[in-house]
Coordinates of C-alpha atoms in Angstrom, one line a residue:
X4 CA 71.2 98.8 106.7
X5 CA 71.1 95.0 106.4
X6 CA 74.2 93.2 105.3
X7 CA 74.0 92.3 101.6
X8 CA 71.5 95.0 100.8
X9 CA 71.9 96.9 97.6
X10 CA 73.9 100.1 97.8
X11 CA 72.2 103.2 96.6
X12 CA 74.4 105.8 95.0
X13 CA 73.4 109.4 94.6
X14 CA 74.3 111.4 91.5
X15 CA 76.9 113.2 93.6
X16 CA 78.4 109.8 94.5
X17 CA 78.5 108.8 90.8
X18 CA 80.1 112.1 89.9
X19 CA 82.7 111.6 92.6
X20 CA 83.5 108.0 91.4
X21 CA 83.7 109.1 87.8
X22 CA 86.0 112.0 88.8
X23 CA 88.2 109.7 90.8
X24 CA 88.6 107.3 87.8
X25 CA 89.7 110.1 85.4
X26 CA 92.2 111.6 87.9
X27 CA 95.8 110.5 87.5
X28 CA 96.9 108.0 90.1
X29 CA 100.5 109.2 90.6
X30 CA 101.5 111.6 93.4
X31 CA 103.5 113.7 91.0
X32 CA 100.6 114.2 88.5
X33 CA 98.2 114.9 91.3
X34 CA 100.5 117.5 92.9
X35 CA 100.9 119.2 89.5
X36 CA 97.1 119.4 89.3
X37 CA 97.0 120.9 92.8
X38 CA 99.4 123.6 91.7
X39 CA 98.2 124.2 88.1
X40 CA 94.4 124.2 88.6
X41 CA 94.3 127.1 91.1
X42 CA 96.6 129.1 88.9
X43 CA 94.5 128.6 85.8
X44 CA 91.3 129.3 87.8
X45 CA 92.8 132.5 89.2
X46 CA 94.1 133.6 85.8
X47 CA 90.7 132.9 84.2
X48 CA 88.9 135.0 86.9
X49 CA 91.4 137.8 86.6
X50 CA 91.2 137.8 82.8
X51 CA 87.4 137.8 82.9
X52 CA 87.2 140.6 85.4
X53 CA 89.7 142.6 83.5
X54 CA 88.1 142.1 80.1
X55 CA 84.6 142.5 81.4
X56 CA 85.2 145.5 83.7
X57 CA 88.4 147.4 83.0
X58 CA 89.0 146.5 79.4
X59 CA 85.5 147.2 78.2
X60 CA 85.1 150.3 80.4
X61 CA 88.3 151.9 79.1
X62 CA 87.3 151.1 75.5
X63 CA 83.9 152.6 76.1
X64 CA 85.3 155.8 77.5
X65 CA 87.9 156.2 74.7
X66 CA 85.2 155.6 72.1
X67 CA 82.9 158.1 73.9
X68 CA 85.7 160.7 73.8
X69 CA 86.4 160.2 70.1
X70 CA 82.7 160.3 69.3
X71 CA 82.3 163.5 71.3
X72 CA 85.1 165.1 69.2
X73 CA 83.4 164.0 66.0
X74 CA 80.1 165.5 67.2
X75 CA 81.9 168.7 68.0
X76 CA 83.4 168.9 64.6
X77 CA 79.9 168.3 63.0
X78 CA 78.4 171.1 65.1
X79 CA 81.3 173.5 64.2
X80 CA 80.9 172.6 60.5
X81 CA 77.2 173.3 60.5
X82 CA 77.6 176.5 62.6
X83 CA 80.1 178.1 60.2
X84 CA 78.8 177.6 56.6
X85 CA 81.4 180.1 55.2
X86 CA 84.1 177.4 55.5
X87 CA 82.4 174.9 53.1
X88 CA 85.7 173.2 52.3
X89 CA 86.4 172.9 56.0
X90 CA 90.1 173.5 55.6
X91 CA 90.4 175.4 58.9
X92 CA 88.3 172.8 60.6
X93 CA 90.5 170.0 59.2
X94 CA 93.6 171.8 60.5
X95 CA 92.1 172.2 64.0
X96 CA 91.0 168.6 64.0
X97 CA 94.5 167.4 63.1
X98 CA 96.4 169.7 65.5
X99 CA 94.1 169.7 68.5
X100 CA 92.2 166.4 68.3
X101 CA 94.7 164.2 66.4
X102 CA 91.9 163.4 63.9
X103 CA 92.2 163.4 60.1
X104 CA 89.0 165.0 58.8
X105 CA 87.7 165.5 55.2
X106 CA 84.5 166.7 53.7
X107 CA 83.3 164.6 50.7
X108 CA 80.8 166.2 48.4
X109 CA 78.5 164.5 46.0
X110 CA 78.9 161.1 47.6
X111 CA 77.0 158.6 49.8
X112 CA 77.9 156.2 52.5
X113 CA 79.6 152.9 51.3
X114 CA 77.8 149.6 51.8
X115 CA 78.3 147.9 55.3
X116 CA 81.6 146.0 55.5
X117 CA 82.5 142.8 57.3
X118 CA 82.3 142.7 61.0
X119 CA 85.4 141.8 63.0
X120 CA 85.5 138.6 65.0
X121 CA 86.5 140.4 68.2
X122 CA 83.9 143.1 68.0
X123 CA 84.2 145.1 71.3
X124 CA 85.5 148.2 69.6
X125 CA 83.0 148.0 66.7
X126 CA 80.0 147.5 69.1
X127 CA 81.1 150.2 71.6
X128 CA 81.9 152.8 68.9
X129 CA 78.7 152.1 67.1
X130 CA 76.7 152.5 70.3
X131 CA 78.4 155.8 71.0
X132 CA 77.8 157.1 67.4
X133 CA 74.1 156.3 67.7
X134 CA 73.8 157.9 71.1
X135 CA 75.8 161.1 70.6
X136 CA 75.3 161.9 66.9
X137 CA 72.2 160.0 65.8
X138 CA 72.9 160.3 62.0
X139 CA 73.5 157.7 59.3
X140 CA 77.1 156.5 59.6
X141 CA 79.5 154.0 58.2
X142 CA 82.2 152.4 60.4
X143 CA 85.3 150.4 59.4
X144 CA 87.5 148.9 62.2
X145 CA 88.9 146.1 60.0
X146 CA 90.4 147.7 56.8
X147 CA 93.3 149.5 58.4
X148 CA 94.9 147.8 61.3
X149 CA 96.2 151.0 62.9
X150 CA 93.3 153.3 62.1
X151 CA 89.5 153.5 62.5
X152 CA 87.5 155.2 59.7
X153 CA 84.1 156.8 60.5
X154 CA 81.9 158.4 57.9
X155 CA 78.9 160.6 58.9
X156 CA 76.2 161.6 56.5
X157 CA 75.7 165.4 56.9
X158 CA 73.1 166.0 54.2
X159 CA 71.9 164.5 51.0
X160 CA 75.2 164.8 49.1
X161 CA 77.8 165.5 51.8
X162 CA 79.7 163.1 54.0
X163 CA 82.3 163.8 56.7
X164 CA 85.1 161.3 56.8
X165 CA 87.2 161.0 60.0
X166 CA 90.3 158.8 60.4
X167 CA 91.4 158.2 64.1
X168 CA 94.2 156.1 65.4
X169 CA 92.9 152.9 66.9
X170 CA 94.6 153.6 70.2
X171 CA 92.4 156.7 70.6
X172 CA 89.2 154.6 70.6
X173 CA 90.4 151.2 71.8
X174 CA 92.6 150.0 74.7
X175 CA 95.0 148.4 72.3
X176 CA 97.7 147.7 74.8
X177 CA 95.5 145.5 77.0
X178 CA 96.8 142.3 75.4
X179 CA 100.2 143.2 76.9
X180 CA 98.7 142.7 80.3
X181 CA 97.4 139.2 79.3
X182 CA 100.8 138.3 77.7
X183 CA 102.7 139.3 80.9
X184 CA 100.2 137.5 83.1
X185 CA 100.4 134.3 81.0
X186 CA 104.2 134.5 80.6
X187 CA 104.9 135.0 84.2
X188 CA 102.5 132.2 85.1
X189 CA 104.4 129.8 82.8
X190 CA 107.7 130.8 84.3
X191 CA 106.4 130.4 87.9
X192 CA 104.8 127.1 87.0
X193 CA 108.0 125.8 85.5
X194 CA 109.9 126.7 88.7
X195 CA 107.2 125.1 90.8
X196 CA 107.4 121.9 88.7
X197 CA 111.2 121.7 89.1
X198 CA 110.9 122.1 92.9
X199 CA 108.0 119.6 93.0
X200 CA 110.1 117.0 91.0
X201 CA 112.9 117.4 93.5
X202 CA 110.4 116.8 96.4
X203 CA 108.9 113.7 94.7
X204 CA 112.2 112.1 93.9
X205 CA 113.1 111.1 97.5
X206 CA 109.6 109.5 97.8
X207 CA 110.2 107.5 94.6
X208 CA 113.7 106.5 95.9
X209 CA 112.1 105.3 99.2
X210 CA 109.6 103.2 97.3
X211 CA 112.5 101.7 95.2
X212 CA 114.4 100.9 98.4
X213 CA 111.3 99.2 100.0
X214 CA 110.6 97.2 96.8
X215 CA 114.3 96.1 96.6
X216 CA 114.1 95.0 100.3
X217 CA 111.1 92.9 99.5
X218 CA 112.9 91.3 96.7
X219 CA 116.0 90.6 98.7
X220 CA 118.1 93.1 96.8
X221 CA 120.4 95.7 98.3
X222 CA 120.5 99.3 97.0
X223 CA 122.0 102.4 98.5
X224 CA 119.5 104.6 100.1
X225 CA 119.9 107.8 102.1
X226 CA 116.9 109.9 103.3
X227 CA 116.5 113.2 101.5
X228 CA 113.9 115.8 100.9
X229 CA 111.4 117.4 103.2
X230 CA 111.4 116.7 107.0
X231 CA 108.4 114.3 106.7
X232 CA 110.0 112.4 103.9
X233 CA 113.3 112.1 105.8
X234 CA 111.4 110.9 108.8
X235 CA 109.8 108.2 106.7
X236 CA 113.2 107.3 105.3
X237 CA 114.8 107.0 108.7
X238 CA 111.8 104.9 109.9
X239 CA 112.4 102.6 106.9
X240 CA 116.1 102.2 107.6
X241 CA 115.4 101.4 111.3
X242 CA 112.8 98.8 110.2
X243 CA 115.3 97.3 107.8
X244 CA 117.9 97.1 110.6
X245 CA 115.4 95.4 112.9
X246 CA 114.4 92.9 110.2
X247 CA 118.1 92.1 109.5
X248 CA 118.8 91.7 113.2
X249 CA 115.8 89.4 113.6
X250 CA 116.9 87.3 110.6
X251 CA 120.4 87.1 111.9
X252 CA 119.3 86.0 115.4
X253 CA 117.0 83.4 113.9
X254 CA 119.7 82.1 111.6
X255 CA 122.1 81.8 114.5
X256 CA 119.5 80.0 116.6
X257 CA 118.6 77.6 113.8
X258 CA 122.3 76.9 113.1
X259 CA 122.7 76.0 116.8
X260 CA 119.6 73.8 116.8
X261 CA 120.7 72.2 113.6
X262 CA 124.1 71.4 114.9
X263 CA 122.8 69.9 118.1
X264 CA 120.2 67.8 116.4
X265 CA 122.6 66.6 113.7
X266 CA 125.1 65.7 116.4
X267 CA 122.5 63.4 118.1
X268 CA 121.5 61.9 114.8
X269 CA 125.1 61.2 114.0
X270 CA 125.5 59.4 117.3
X271 CA 122.5 57.3 116.5
X272 CA 123.9 56.4 113.1
X273 CA 127.3 55.5 114.6
X274 CA 125.7 53.4 117.3
X275 CA 123.5 51.6 114.8
X276 CA 126.5 51.0 112.5
X277 CA 128.4 49.2 115.4
X278 CA 125.4 46.9 116.1
X279 CA 124.8 43.6 114.4
X280 CA 122.8 43.7 111.2
X281 CA 119.2 42.6 112.0
X282 CA 115.8 43.5 110.6
X283 CA 115.1 45.7 113.6
X284 CA 118.4 47.5 113.1
X285 CA 117.6 48.1 109.4
X286 CA 114.2 49.6 110.4
X287 CA 115.9 51.9 112.9
X288 CA 118.4 53.0 110.3
X289 CA 115.5 53.9 107.9
X290 CA 113.8 55.8 110.7
X291 CA 116.9 57.7 111.4
X292 CA 117.4 58.6 107.7
X293 CA 113.7 59.6 107.5
X294 CA 114.2 61.8 110.6
X295 CA 117.3 63.4 109.1
X296 CA 115.4 64.2 105.9
X297 CA 112.5 65.6 107.9
X298 CA 114.8 67.7 110.0
X299 CA 116.5 69.2 106.9
X300 CA 113.0 70.1 105.6
X301 CA 111.9 71.7 108.8
X302 CA 115.0 73.7 109.2
X303 CA 114.9 74.8 105.6
X304 CA 111.4 76.0 106.0
X305 CA 112.0 77.6 109.4
X306 CA 115.2 79.3 108.0
X307 CA 113.2 80.5 105.1
X308 CA 115.8 79.8 102.4
X309 CA 113.5 81.5 99.9
X310 CA 114.1 84.7 101.8
X311 CA 117.6 84.0 103.0
X312 CA 119.0 87.3 104.1
X313 CA 122.5 86.1 103.8
X314 CA 122.4 85.8 100.0
X315 CA 122.4 88.8 97.8
X316 CA 120.6 89.0 94.5
X317 CA 122.7 89.2 91.3
X318 CA 122.7 88.5 87.6
X319 CA 122.2 84.8 87.0
X320 CA 122.2 82.9 83.7
X321 CA 118.8 81.2 83.6
X322 CA 119.9 78.9 80.7
X323 CA 122.8 77.5 82.7
X324 CA 120.7 77.1 85.8
X325 CA 118.0 75.2 84.0
X326 CA 120.6 73.1 82.2
X327 CA 121.9 71.9 85.6
X328 CA 118.4 71.1 86.7
X329 CA 117.8 69.2 83.5
X330 CA 121.0 67.2 84.0
X331 CA 119.9 66.2 87.5
X332 CA 116.5 65.1 86.3
X333 CA 117.9 63.0 83.4
X334 CA 120.3 61.3 85.7
X335 CA 117.3 60.1 87.7
X336 CA 115.8 58.7 84.5
X337 CA 113.3 61.5 83.7
X338 CA 113.0 63.0 80.2
X339 CA 112.9 66.8 80.3
X340 CA 112.3 69.3 77.6
X341 CA 113.7 72.8 77.9
X342 CA 112.6 76.0 76.1
X343 CA 113.8 79.5 76.9
X344 CA 112.5 82.7 75.1
X345 CA 114.0 86.1 75.6
X346 CA 116.9 87.3 77.7
X347 CA 118.4 84.5 79.8
X348 CA 120.0 86.9 82.3
X349 CA 117.8 87.4 85.4
X350 CA 118.4 89.1 88.8
X351 CA 117.7 86.6 91.6
X352 CA 119.4 85.0 94.6
X353 CA 121.0 82.0 92.8
X354 CA 120.9 79.4 95.6
X355 CA 117.4 80.2 96.6
X356 CA 116.1 80.2 93.0
X357 CA 117.9 76.9 92.4
X358 CA 116.1 75.4 95.4
X359 CA 112.8 76.7 94.0
X360 CA 113.4 75.0 90.7
X361 CA 114.7 71.8 92.4
X362 CA 111.5 71.6 94.5
X363 CA 109.2 72.1 91.5
X364 CA 111.1 69.7 89.3
X365 CA 111.4 67.1 92.1
X366 CA 107.7 67.3 92.6
X367 CA 107.0 66.8 88.9
X368 CA 109.6 64.0 88.6
X369 CA 108.1 62.1 91.6
X370 CA 104.6 61.9 90.0
X371 CA 105.3 62.0 86.2
X372 CA 107.5 60.5 83.6
X373 CA 107.8 63.5 81.2
X374 CA 108.8 67.0 82.4
X375 CA 108.8 70.3 80.3
X376 CA 110.1 73.7 81.4
X377 CA 109.4 76.8 79.4
X378 CA 110.7 80.2 80.4
X379 CA 109.7 83.6 78.8
X380 CA 111.7 86.7 79.6
X381 CA 110.7 89.0 76.8
X382 CA 109.2 91.6 79.1
X383 CA 110.2 92.9 82.5
X384 CA 108.6 89.8 84.1
X385 CA 110.0 86.2 84.0
X386 CA 107.2 83.6 83.5
X387 CA 108.4 80.0 84.0
X388 CA 106.2 76.9 83.6
X389 CA 107.0 73.5 85.0
X390 CA 104.8 70.8 83.3
X391 CA 104.4 67.1 84.0
X392 CA 102.2 64.2 82.8
X393 CA 101.3 63.0 86.3
X394 CA 97.8 62.7 87.9
X395 CA 97.7 66.4 88.7
X396 CA 96.0 68.0 91.7
X397 CA 92.3 68.7 92.1
X398 CA 91.3 72.4 91.6
X399 CA 89.9 72.6 95.1
X400 CA 93.3 71.6 96.6
X401 CA 95.6 73.7 94.5
X402 CA 95.9 76.4 97.2
X403 CA 95.8 74.0 100.1
X404 CA 99.0 72.2 98.9
X405 CA 101.0 75.5 99.4
X406 CA 100.3 75.4 103.2
X407 CA 103.1 73.9 105.3
X408 CA 102.8 70.2 106.2
X409 CA 99.9 69.6 103.9
X410 CA 100.3 66.2 102.1
X411 CA 98.0 64.6 99.6
X412 CA 97.6 60.9 100.0
X413 CA 95.3 60.6 97.1
X414 CA 96.3 61.1 93.4
X415 CA 99.4 63.1 94.2
X416 CA 101.8 63.6 97.1
X417 CA 103.9 66.7 96.6
X418 CA 106.6 65.6 99.0
X419 CA 106.3 61.9 99.3
X420 CA 108.4 60.5 102.1
X421 CA 109.1 64.1 103.4
X422 CA 107.4 66.7 105.5
X423 CA 105.1 68.3 102.9
X424 CA 107.1 71.5 102.7
X425 CA 108.3 71.5 99.1
X426 CA 105.7 73.7 97.5
X427 CA 105.6 75.9 100.6
X428 CA 109.3 76.6 100.4
X429 CA 109.0 77.2 96.6
X430 CA 106.2 79.8 97.1
X431 CA 108.1 81.4 99.9
X432 CA 111.1 81.8 97.6
X433 CA 109.0 83.2 94.8
X434 CA 107.3 85.7 97.0
X435 CA 110.6 86.8 98.6
X436 CA 111.6 87.8 95.0
X437 CA 108.4 89.9 94.6
X438 CA 106.6 87.2 92.6
X439 CA 104.4 84.2 93.2
X440 CA 103.6 80.6 92.1
X441 CA 100.3 79.3 90.9
X442 CA 99.1 75.8 89.8
X443 CA 97.0 74.9 86.8
X444 CA 96.4 72.2 84.2
X445 CA 99.4 71.1 82.1
X446 CA 99.3 70.6 78.3
X447 CA 101.0 67.3 79.1
X448 CA 97.9 66.2 81.0
X449 CA 99.3 66.6 84.5
X450 CA 100.1 69.7 86.7
X451 CA 101.5 73.0 85.6
X452 CA 103.4 75.1 88.1
X453 CA 103.8 78.7 86.9
X454 CA 106.4 81.0 88.5
X455 CA 106.1 84.7 87.8
X456 CA 108.9 87.0 89.0
X457 CA 109.9 90.6 88.3
X458 CA 113.3 90.2 86.7

C-alpha cells in the first residue's frame, strides 16, 4: 500500500476499536473483568442448562405423576358408581396419594384465572392434563402459594376438585441451587478481588516510585508482590542506583573542571589587575569577565541544575519565593506585579525552582519594562505565567529558543551577553519536576512564559 493512502477498516476493525474505547484503561479494572466475565458466563450457561434441561424435566415428570394420579382417581370414581359421594376414594387419595379430593355436584368450572408470570408449572401441568385426561379442566397455580388446585369436569353437573401440594408437581427447591450458586460466586469473587488488589498494589507503588524519581523526589520503595513484579522493582532500584552514580560522577567531574578553569581565570584577573590601566587591558578584563559568565552558564547547563540530584524536593512557600524574585527585579528598576491564587505551598527543589524563576524573570526584564507573574495552585497542578511588554518572539521560533546555545539577534535575545542557555536550563528544571514550559502571547503585549508543574 502506498504511503498516505486511505486506510480501509472492516466492520470487525470498527467493532474492535469501539470495544477498546469502552474498556477501562486501568490494570485493576481490566483484571477484574478478566476474573468476573468468565464467572458470569459460566454461571449463565449452568443456569440455562439447569433451567432448560434439569429444572423443566423434573417439573414435567412431577406434573405427569400428579396428573396420572388424578386420572386414576377419575377412572376409579367412574368404575364404582355406588360410592357417589366418593368418601372412600377421598380417603384413599389423602392417605396414599397425598391429594385432597372432593366431588362437587350441581356446579360448573370457574372462569379462567390470571396466568402466572413464571409459567413453567402452569404450562407443563396443563399439557399433561390435556394429554392424559382430555376433559374440560380449570387450573389455579397462583391463588394458593403452597398448593395447586385442579378441577376436572366429569359430567354435566359434576366436578372433581383436587388440591395438591406445589412440591408434588413442581421442583420448588430449585431456586436454592441458584441461590447457592450465586452466593458462593459472590464470596469467591470477593476473595479474588482482595487478592487481586494486593497484587496490583506493588505495581502502583512501583509507578509512584518511578514518578517520584522523575520529579526528583525521594520515597521509600521496597519490591513486593509476585516474582515478576519483584523483578521489575529490583530492576528499577538498580537503574536508580546507576543514574545516581552517573550523576555523582558527572558532578564530581564538573566540580573538578570548574575549579581548574576558575583557577586559571583568577590568575588572568590577578595578572591584569597588576598591569597598567590601558584601553587594551580594559578590553582584556571585559573578555575575561565575559568568559567567566559563559563558563558559569556552560557548567550550569552541563551540571543540569534543573535536575540536580543533590537537592531533595520539599515543601516551599511560593509566595515568599516570588517575593524575593520581585525584590530583585525592582532593585534593577523593573516594575513587577504579583498575583497568587490558591495554596502557596508547593513541593519543589527550592534552589532549582528559584533558578527557573530567575531565568524567566531575567529574560523578561532584559527585554521589557513591565513584568507580571500570576500563579494558580487551586488544583493539583501549579500554573505560573511570566508576562512582559517586550517585543516578544515569533511563533515559528518559540520552540527553537529552548534549544541550547540558540540566540536571537533580531527582536529579542533571550540571554544577551551570555551563552543562550537561560530558557534551556529553565525548561530542563521544569521537566525534571515532571512539568514543562511553553511560550505564548502576553496580555501586556510581549511574551508569556507558562510553567506547568505537578505540585
